[in-house]
PDB file of C-alpha atoms in Angstrom:
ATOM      1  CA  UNK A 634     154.411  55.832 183.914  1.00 61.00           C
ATOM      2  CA  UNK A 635     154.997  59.448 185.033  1.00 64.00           C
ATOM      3  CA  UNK A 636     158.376  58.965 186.340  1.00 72.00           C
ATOM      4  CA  UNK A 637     159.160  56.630 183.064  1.00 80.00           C
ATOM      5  CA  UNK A 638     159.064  59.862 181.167  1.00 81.00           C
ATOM      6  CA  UNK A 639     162.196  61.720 183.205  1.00 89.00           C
ATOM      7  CA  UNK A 640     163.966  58.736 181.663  1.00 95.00           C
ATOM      8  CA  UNK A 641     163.882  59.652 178.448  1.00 96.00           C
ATOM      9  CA  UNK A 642     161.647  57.081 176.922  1.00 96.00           C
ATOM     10  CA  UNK A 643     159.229  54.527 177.920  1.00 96.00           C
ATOM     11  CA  UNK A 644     156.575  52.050 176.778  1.00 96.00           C
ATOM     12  CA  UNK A 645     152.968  54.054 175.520  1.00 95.00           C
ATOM     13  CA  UNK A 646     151.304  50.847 174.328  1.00 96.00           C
ATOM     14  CA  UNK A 647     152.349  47.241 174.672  1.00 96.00           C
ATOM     15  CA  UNK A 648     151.686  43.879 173.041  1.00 96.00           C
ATOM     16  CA  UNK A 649     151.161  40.978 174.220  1.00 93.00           C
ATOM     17  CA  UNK A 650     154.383  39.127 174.317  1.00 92.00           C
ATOM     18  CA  UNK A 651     157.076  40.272 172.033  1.00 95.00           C
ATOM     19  CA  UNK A 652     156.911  42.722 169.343  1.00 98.00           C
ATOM     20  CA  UNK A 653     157.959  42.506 165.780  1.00 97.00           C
ATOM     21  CA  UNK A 654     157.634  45.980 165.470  1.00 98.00           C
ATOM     22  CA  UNK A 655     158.417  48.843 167.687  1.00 98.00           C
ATOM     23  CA  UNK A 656     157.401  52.482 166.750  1.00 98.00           C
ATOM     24  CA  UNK A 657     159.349  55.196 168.624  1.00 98.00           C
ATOM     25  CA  UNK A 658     157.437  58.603 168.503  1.00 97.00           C
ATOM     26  CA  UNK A 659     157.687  62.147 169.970  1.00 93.00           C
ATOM     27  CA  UNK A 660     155.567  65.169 170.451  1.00 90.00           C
ATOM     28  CA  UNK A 661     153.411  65.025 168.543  1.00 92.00           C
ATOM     29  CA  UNK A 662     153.939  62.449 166.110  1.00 95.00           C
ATOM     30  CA  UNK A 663     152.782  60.161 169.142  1.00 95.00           C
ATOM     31  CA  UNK A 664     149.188  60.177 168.474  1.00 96.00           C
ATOM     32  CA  UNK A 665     150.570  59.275 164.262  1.00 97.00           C
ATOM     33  CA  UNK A 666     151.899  55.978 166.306  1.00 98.00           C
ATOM     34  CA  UNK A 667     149.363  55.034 168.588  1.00 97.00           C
ATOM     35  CA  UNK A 668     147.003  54.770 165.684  1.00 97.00           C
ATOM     36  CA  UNK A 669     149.457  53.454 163.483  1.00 97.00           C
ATOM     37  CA  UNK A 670     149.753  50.918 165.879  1.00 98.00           C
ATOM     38  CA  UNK A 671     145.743  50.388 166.170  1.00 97.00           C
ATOM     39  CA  UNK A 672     145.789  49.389 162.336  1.00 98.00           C
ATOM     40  CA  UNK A 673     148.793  47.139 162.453  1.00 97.00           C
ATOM     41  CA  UNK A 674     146.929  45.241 165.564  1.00 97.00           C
ATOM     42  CA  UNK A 675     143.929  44.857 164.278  1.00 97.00           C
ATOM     43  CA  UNK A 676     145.621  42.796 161.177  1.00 97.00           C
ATOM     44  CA  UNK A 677     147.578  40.563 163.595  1.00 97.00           C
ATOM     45  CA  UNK A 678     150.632  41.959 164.010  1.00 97.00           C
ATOM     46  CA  UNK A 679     152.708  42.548 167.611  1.00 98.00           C
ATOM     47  CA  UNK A 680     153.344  46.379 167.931  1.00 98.00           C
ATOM     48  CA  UNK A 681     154.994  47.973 170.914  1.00 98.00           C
ATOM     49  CA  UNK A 682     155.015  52.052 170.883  1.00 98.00           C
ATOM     50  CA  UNK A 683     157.342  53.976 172.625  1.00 97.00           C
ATOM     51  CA  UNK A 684     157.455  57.203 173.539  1.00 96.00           C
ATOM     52  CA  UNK A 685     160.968  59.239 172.580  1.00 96.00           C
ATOM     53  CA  UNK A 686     161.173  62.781 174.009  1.00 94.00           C
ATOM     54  CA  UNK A 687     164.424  62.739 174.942  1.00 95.00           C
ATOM     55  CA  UNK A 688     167.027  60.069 173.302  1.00 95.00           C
ATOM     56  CA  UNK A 689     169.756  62.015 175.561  1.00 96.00           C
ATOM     57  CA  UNK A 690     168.321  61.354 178.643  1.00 96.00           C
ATOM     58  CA  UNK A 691     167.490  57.260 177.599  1.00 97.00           C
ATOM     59  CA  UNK A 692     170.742  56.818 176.611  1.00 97.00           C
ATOM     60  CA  UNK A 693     171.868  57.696 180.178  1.00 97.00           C
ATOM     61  CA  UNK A 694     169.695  54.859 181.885  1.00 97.00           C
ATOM     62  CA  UNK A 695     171.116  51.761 182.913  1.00 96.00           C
ATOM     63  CA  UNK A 696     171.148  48.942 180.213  1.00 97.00           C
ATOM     64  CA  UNK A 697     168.793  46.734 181.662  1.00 97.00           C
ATOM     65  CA  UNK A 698     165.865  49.890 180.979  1.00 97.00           C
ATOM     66  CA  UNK A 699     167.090  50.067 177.755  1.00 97.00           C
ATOM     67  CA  UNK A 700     166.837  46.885 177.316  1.00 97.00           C
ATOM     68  CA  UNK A 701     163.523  46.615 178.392  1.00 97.00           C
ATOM     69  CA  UNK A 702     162.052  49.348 176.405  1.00 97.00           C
ATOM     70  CA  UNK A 703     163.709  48.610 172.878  1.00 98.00           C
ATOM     71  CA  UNK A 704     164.806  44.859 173.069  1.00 97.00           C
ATOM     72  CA  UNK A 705     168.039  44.397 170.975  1.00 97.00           C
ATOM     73  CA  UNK A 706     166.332  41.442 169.305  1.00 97.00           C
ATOM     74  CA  UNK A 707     163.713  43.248 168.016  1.00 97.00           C
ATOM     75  CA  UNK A 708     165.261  44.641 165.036  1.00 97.00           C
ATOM     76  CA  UNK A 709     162.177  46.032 163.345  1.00 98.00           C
ATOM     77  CA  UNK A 710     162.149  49.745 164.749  1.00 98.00           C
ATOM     78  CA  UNK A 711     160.234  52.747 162.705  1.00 97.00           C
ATOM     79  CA  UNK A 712     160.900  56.601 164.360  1.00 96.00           C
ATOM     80  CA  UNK A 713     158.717  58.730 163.330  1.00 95.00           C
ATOM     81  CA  UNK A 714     159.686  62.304 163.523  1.00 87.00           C
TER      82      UNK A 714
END
């Protein structure tokens, strides 16, 4: 996960199987997301959390990475900031 972060943005906490919601945090609004994401869990729901400190540098990765880390088909996308 270490070298995940020179890309820009990677995966904090997964579900299990696909999300219908992804969070995308930074700094330290992370923690704010993780437990977010605790709570929405715990009532059922499929939450991914990923961490955003540097949208420059993700946008730079190949598409495939990007694809991976915010699926284009998972439309339901919170930043919190």
């Amino acid at each position: 996960q270490v070298a995940d972060i020179a890309k820009g943005g990677y995966i904090l906490k997964d579900c299990a199987g696909k999300p219908e919601l992804i969070l995308i945090a930074t700094g330290s609004e992370v923690e704010l997301a993780v437990n977010a994401a605790a709570e929405l869990t715990a009532e059922g729901k499929q939450v991914r959390v990923v961490s955003m400190p540097s949208t420059d540098t993700f946008d730079k990765q190949d598409a495939a990475y990007r694809e991976a880390v915010l699926p284009s088909d998972v439309t339901a996308r919170i930043a919190i900031e």
